[in-house]
CSV table of C-alpha atoms in Angstrom, one decimal:
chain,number,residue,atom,x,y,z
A,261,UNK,CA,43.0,9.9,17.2
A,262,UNK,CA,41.7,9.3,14.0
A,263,UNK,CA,41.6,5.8,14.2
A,264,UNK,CA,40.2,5.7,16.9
A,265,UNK,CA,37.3,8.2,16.0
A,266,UNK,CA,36.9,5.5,13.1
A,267,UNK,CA,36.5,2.6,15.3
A,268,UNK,CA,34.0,3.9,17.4
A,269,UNK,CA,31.7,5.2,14.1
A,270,UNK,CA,31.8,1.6,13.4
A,271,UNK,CA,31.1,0.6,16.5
A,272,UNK,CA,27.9,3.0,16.5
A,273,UNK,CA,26.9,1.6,13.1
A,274,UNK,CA,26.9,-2.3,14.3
A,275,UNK,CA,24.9,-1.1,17.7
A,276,UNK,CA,22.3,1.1,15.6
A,277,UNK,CA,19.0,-0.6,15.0
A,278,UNK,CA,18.6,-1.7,11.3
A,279,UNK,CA,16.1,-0.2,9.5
A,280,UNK,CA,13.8,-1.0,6.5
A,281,UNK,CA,15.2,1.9,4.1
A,282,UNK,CA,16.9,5.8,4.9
A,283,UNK,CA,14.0,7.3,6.5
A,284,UNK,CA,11.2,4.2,5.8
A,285,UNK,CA,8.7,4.6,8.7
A,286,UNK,CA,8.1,1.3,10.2
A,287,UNK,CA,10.4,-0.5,12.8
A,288,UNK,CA,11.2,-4.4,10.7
A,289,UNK,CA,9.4,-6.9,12.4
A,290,UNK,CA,6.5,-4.6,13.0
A,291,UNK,CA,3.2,-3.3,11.5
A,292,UNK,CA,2.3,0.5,12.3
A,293,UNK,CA,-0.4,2.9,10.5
A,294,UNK,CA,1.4,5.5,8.2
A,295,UNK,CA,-0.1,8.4,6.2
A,296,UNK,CA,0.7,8.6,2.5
A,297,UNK,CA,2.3,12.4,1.9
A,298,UNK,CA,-0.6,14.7,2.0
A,299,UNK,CA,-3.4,12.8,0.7
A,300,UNK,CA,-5.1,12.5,3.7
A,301,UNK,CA,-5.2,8.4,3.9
A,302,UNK,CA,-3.1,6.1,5.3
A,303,UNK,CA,-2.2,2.4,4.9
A,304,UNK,CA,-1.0,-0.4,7.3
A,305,UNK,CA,2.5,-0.8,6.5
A,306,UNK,CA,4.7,-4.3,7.4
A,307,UNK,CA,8.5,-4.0,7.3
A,308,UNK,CA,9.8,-7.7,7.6
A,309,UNK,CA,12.2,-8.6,10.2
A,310,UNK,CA,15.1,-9.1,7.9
A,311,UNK,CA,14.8,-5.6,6.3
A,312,UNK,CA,17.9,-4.0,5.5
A,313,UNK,CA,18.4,-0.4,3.9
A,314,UNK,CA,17.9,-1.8,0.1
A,315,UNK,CA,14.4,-1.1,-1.1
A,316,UNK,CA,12.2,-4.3,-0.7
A,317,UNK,CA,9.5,-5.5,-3.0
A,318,UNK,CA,6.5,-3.9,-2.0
A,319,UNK,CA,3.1,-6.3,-2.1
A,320,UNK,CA,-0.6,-4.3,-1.8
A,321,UNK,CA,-3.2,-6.5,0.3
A,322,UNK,CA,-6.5,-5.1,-0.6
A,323,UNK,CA,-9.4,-5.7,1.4
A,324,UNK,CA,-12.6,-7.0,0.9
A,325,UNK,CA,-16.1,-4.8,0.4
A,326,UNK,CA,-17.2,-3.1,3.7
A,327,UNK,CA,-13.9,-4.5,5.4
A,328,UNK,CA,-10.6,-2.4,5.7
A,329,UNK,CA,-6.8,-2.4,6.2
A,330,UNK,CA,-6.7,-4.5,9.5
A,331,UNK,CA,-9.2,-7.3,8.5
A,332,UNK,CA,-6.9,-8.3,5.0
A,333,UNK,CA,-4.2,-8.6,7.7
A,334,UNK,CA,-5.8,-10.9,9.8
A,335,UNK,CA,-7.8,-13.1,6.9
A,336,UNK,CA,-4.4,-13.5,5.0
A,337,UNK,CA,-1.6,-14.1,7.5
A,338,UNK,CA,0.2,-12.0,4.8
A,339,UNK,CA,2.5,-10.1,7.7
A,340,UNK,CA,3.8,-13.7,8.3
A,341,UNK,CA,4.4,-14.7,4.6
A,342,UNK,CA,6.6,-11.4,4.9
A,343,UNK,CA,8.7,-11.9,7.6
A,344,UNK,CA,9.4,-15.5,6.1
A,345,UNK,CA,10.1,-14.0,2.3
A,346,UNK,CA,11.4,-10.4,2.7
A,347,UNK,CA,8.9,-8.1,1.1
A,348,UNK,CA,6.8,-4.8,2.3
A,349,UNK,CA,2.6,-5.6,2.7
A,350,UNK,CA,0.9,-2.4,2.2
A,351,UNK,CA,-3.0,-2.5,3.5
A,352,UNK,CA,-4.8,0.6,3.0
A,353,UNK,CA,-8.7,1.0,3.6
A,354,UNK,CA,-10.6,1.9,0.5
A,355,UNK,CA,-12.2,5.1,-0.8
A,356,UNK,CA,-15.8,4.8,-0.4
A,357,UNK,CA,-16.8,4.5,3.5
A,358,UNK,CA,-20.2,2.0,3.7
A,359,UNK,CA,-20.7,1.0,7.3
A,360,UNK,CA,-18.4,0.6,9.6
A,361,UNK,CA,-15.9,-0.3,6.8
A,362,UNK,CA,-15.0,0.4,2.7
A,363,UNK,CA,-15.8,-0.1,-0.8
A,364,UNK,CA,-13.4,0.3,-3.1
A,365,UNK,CA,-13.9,2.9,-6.4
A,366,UNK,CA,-13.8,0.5,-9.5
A,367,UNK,CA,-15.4,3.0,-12.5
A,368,UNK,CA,-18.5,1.6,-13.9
A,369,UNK,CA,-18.5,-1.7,-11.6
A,370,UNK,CA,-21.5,-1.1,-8.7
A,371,UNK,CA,-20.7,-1.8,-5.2
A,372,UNK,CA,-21.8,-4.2,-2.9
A,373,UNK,CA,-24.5,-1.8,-2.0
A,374,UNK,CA,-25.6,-1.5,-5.8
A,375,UNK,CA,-24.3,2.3,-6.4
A,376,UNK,CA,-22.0,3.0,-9.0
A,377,UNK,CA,-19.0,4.9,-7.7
A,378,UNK,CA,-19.5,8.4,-9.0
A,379,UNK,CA,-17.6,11.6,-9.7
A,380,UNK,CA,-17.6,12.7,-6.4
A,381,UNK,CA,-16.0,9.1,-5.0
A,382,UNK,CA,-12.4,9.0,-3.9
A,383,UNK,CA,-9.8,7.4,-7.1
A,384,UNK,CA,-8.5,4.5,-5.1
A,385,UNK,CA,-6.0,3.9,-8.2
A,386,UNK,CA,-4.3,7.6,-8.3
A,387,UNK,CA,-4.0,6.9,-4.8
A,388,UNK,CA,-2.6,3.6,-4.7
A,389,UNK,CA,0.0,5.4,-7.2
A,390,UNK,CA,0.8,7.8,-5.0
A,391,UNK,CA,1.4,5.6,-2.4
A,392,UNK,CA,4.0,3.7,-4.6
A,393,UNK,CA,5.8,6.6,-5.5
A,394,UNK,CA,5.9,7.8,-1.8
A,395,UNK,CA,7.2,4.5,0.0
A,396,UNK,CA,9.8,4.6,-3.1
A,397,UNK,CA,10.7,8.6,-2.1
A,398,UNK,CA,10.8,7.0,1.6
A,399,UNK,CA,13.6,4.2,0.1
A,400,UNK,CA,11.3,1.5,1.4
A,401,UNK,CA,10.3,0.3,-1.7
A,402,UNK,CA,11.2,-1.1,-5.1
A,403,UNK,CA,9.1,0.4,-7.9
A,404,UNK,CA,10.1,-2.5,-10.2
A,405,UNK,CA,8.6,-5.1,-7.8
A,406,UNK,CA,5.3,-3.9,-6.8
A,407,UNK,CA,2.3,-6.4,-6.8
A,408,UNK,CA,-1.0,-6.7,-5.9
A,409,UNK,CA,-3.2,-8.9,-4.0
A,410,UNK,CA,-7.1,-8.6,-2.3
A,411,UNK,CA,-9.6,-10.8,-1.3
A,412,UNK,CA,-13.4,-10.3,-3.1
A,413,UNK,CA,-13.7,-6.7,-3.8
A,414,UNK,CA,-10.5,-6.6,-3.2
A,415,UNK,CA,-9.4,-9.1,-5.6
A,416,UNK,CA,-11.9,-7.3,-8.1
A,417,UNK,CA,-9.9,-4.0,-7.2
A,418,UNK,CA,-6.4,-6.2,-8.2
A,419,UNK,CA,-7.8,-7.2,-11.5
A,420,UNK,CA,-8.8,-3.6,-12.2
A,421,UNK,CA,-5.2,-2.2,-11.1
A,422,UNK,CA,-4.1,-5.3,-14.0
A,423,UNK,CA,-6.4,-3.5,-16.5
A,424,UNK,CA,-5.7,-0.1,-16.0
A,425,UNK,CA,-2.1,0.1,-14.1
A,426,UNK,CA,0.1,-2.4,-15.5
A,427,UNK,CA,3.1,0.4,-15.7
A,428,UNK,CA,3.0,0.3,-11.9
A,429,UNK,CA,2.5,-3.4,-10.7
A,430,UNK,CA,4.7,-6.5,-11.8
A,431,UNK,CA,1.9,-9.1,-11.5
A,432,UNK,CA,-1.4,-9.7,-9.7
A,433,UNK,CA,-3.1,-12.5,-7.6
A,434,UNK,CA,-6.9,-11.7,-6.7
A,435,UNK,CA,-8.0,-13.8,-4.6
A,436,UNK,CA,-11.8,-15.2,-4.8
A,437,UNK,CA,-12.4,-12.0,-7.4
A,438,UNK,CA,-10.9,-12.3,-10.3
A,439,UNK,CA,-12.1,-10.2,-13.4
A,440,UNK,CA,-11.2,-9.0,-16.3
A,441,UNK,CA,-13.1,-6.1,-17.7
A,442,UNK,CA,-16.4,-5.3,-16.8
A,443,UNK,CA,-19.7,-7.9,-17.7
A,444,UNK,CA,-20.7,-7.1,-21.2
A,445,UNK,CA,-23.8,-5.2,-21.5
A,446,UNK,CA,-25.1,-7.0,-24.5
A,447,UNK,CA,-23.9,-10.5,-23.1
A,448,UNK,CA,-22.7,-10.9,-19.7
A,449,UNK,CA,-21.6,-14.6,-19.8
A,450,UNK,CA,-18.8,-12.4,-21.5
A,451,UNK,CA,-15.8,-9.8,-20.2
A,452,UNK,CA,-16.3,-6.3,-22.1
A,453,UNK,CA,-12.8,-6.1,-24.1
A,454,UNK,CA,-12.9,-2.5,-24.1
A,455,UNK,CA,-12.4,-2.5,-20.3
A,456,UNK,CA,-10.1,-4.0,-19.6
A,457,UNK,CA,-6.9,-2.8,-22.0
A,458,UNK,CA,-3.5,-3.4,-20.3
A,459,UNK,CA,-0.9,-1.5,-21.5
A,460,UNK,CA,2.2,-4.4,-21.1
A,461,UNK,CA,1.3,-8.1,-20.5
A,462,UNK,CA,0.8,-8.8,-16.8
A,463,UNK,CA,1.3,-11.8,-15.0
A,464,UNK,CA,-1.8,-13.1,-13.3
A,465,UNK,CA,-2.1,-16.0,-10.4
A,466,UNK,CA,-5.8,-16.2,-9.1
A,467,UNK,CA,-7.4,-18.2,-6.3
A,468,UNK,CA,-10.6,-19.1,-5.7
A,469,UNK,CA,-12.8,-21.7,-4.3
A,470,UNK,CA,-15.4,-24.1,-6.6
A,471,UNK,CA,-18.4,-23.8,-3.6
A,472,UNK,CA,-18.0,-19.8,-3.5
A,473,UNK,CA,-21.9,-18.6,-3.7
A,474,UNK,CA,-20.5,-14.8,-3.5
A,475,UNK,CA,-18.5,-14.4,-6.8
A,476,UNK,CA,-19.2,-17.8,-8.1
A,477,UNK,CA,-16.4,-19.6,-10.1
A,478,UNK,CA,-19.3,-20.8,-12.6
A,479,UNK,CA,-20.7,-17.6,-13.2
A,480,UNK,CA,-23.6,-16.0,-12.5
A,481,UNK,CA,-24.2,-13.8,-9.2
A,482,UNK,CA,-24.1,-10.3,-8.8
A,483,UNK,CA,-24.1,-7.6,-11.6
A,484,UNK,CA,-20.5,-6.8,-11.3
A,485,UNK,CA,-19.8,-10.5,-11.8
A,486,UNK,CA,-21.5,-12.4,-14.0
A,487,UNK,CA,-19.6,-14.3,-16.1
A,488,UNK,CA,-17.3,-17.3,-15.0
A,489,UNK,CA,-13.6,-17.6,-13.9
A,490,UNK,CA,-12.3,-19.3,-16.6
A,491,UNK,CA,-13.8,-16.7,-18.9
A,492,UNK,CA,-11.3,-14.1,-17.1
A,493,UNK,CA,-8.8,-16.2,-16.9
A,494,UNK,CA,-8.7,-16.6,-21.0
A,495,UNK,CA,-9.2,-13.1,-21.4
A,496,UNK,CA,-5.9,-12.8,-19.7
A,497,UNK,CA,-4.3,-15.4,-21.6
A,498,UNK,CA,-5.5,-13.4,-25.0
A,499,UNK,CA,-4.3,-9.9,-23.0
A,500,UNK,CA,-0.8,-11.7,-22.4
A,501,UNK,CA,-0.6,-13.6,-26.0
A,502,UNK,CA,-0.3,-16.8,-24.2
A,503,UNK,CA,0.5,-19.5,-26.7
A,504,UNK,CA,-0.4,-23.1,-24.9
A,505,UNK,CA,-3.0,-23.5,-22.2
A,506,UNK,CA,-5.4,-23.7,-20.7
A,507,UNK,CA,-3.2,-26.8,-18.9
A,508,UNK,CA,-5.1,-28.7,-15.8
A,509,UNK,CA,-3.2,-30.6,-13.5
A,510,UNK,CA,-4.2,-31.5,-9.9
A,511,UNK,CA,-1.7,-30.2,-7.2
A,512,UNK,CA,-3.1,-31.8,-4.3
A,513,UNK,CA,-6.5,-34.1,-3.2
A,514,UNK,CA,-8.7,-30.9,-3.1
A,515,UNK,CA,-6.7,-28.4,-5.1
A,516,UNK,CA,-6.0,-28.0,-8.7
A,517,UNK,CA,-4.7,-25.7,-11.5
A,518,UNK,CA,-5.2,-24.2,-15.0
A,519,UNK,CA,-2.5,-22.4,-16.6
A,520,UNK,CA,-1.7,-20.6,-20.0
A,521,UNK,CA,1.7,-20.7,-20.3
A,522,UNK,CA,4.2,-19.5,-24.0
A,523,UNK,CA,3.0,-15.4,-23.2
A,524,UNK,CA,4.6,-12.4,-24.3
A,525,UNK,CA,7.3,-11.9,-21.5
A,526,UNK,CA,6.7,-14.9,-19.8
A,527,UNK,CA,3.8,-13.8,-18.5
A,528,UNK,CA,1.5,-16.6,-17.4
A,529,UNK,CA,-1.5,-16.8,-16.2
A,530,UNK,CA,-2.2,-19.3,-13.6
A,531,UNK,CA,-5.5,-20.0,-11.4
A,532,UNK,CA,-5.6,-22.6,-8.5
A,533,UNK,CA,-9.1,-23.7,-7.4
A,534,UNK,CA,-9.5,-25.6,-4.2
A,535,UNK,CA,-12.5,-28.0,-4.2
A,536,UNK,CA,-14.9,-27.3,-1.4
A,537,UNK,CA,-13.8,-23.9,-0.2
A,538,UNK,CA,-16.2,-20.9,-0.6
A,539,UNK,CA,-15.8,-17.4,-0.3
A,540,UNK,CA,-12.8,-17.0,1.8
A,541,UNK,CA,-9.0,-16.7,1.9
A,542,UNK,CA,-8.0,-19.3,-0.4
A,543,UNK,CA,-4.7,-18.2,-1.3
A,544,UNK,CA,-1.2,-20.4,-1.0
A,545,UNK,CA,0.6,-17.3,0.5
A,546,UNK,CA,4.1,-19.0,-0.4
A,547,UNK,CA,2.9,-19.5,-3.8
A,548,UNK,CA,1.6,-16.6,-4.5
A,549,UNK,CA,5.2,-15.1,-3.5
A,550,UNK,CA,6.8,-17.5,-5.6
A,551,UNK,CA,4.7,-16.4,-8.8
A,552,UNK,CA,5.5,-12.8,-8.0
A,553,UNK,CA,9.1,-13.2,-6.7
A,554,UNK,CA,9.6,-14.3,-10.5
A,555,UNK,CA,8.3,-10.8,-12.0
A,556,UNK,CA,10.0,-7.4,-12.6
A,557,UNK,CA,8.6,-4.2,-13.7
């Protein structure tokens, strides 16, 4: 009798469905809204196909200014680059409604609209913290291998999470926003040090494009951007002691890179440019996992 009570639990546990973690909410191979403990907000959660019950790396796509959690998805193919690599993409909306979509809450930095979040805004970082610790309570992520991504405001929002939550995310890759600190005031062709002040080194791969007119790559623009992309990029580099760099090499006809490599743990800084492209999605998705896949909390 008892063996074969034995063979049919294992026979139940090969015809059970396999899920992402012990009690993760999302069915692998599918992308379902989920609401984060009792905050109140939700995000757009993607389980890959091949998720098994170990905690996967978790990746936040962060949307761009007066966008939200759905449009990310669909500008980034992200939920494709997951199935294919094995991590979570996490999309919430950000805290600051304008429209028919969000702003996201970066202290100091004025929105698209030209306000300056205030007291009274939502803290889009304590909740993107809570929503780490909460998919990790649900088993369906890693806390060592949590990353960031966003496109514009929302790769403005990744470099802010570098500057001011580097105990929580393995490495970055904004994408068309990449900062480093906010302008400073007495000379904006410069980042303000004392803004941006990781507390470890963190690993940073941007993208962008060299005809972007939004957050131009040669500076200029808006008042939250001002200075140019190679600026932030060697503010990084200083952030992350990088000893060598910047390095340029073309990858491809209308793409190439700088990188500062030789950083306190091996945390480089890379930035791929593609010649032509303007303010849109410019992001390698493979290569941006590649970068990340390499980094640990």
């Amino acid at each position: 009798m008892r063996l074969i009570l034995a063979a049919l639990a294992a026979l139940l546990t090969t015809l059970s469905p396999t899920l992402a973690a012990p009690g993760c909410p999302v069915t692998p191979g599918t992308t379902a809204r989920v609401t984060v403990g009792d905050t109140g907000r939700s995000v757009l959660l993607h389980v890959p196909v091949s998720a098994t019950r170990e905690p996967l790396p978790l990746v936040f796509a962060l949307h761009g200014s007066g966008g939200d959690g759905s449009a990310i998805l669909a500008q980034s193919k992200l939920e494709m680059t997951s199935d294919l690599h094995g991590f979570i993409v996490a999309a919430p909306d950000a805290g600051i409604p304008v429209e028919s979509g969000f702003v996201w809450n970066i202290p100091g930095v004025p929105t698209v609209t030209g306000k300056v979040p205030g007291p009274g805004d939502a803290d889009d970082v304590a909740f993107l913290k809570t929503a780490i610790d909460w998919l990790a309570a649900q088993g369906c992520a890693n806390p060592a291998r949590v990353y960031a991504t966003g496109l514009s405001g929302g790769g403005r929002m990744t470099s802010w999470l570098g500057c001011v939550a580097s105990d929580r995310f393995a490495a970055i890759a904004p994408v068309v926003g990449l900062r480093a600190g906010n302008p400073l005031a007495r000379d904006k062709a410069r980042p303000d040090p004392a803004t941006c002040m990781p507390k470890r080194p963190m690993p940073v791969i941007a993208f962008a494009g060299d005809a972007d007119g939004t957050n131009p790559v040669q500076g200029g623009g808006a008042g939250y951007w001002q200075y140019t992309m190679e600026a932030a990029e060697a503010r990084w580099a200083a952030l992350n002691g990088c000893n060598t760099g910047p390095l340029r090499r073309d990858l491809a006809a209308n793409l190439y890179e700088r990188l500062h490599t030789q950083c306190r743990a091996g945390a480089e800084v890379a930035a791929w440019i593609t010649r032509g492209a303007g303010h849109v999605w410019t992001a390698d998705n493979d290569a941006m996992w590649r970068f990340f896949e390499r980094y640990r909390r």
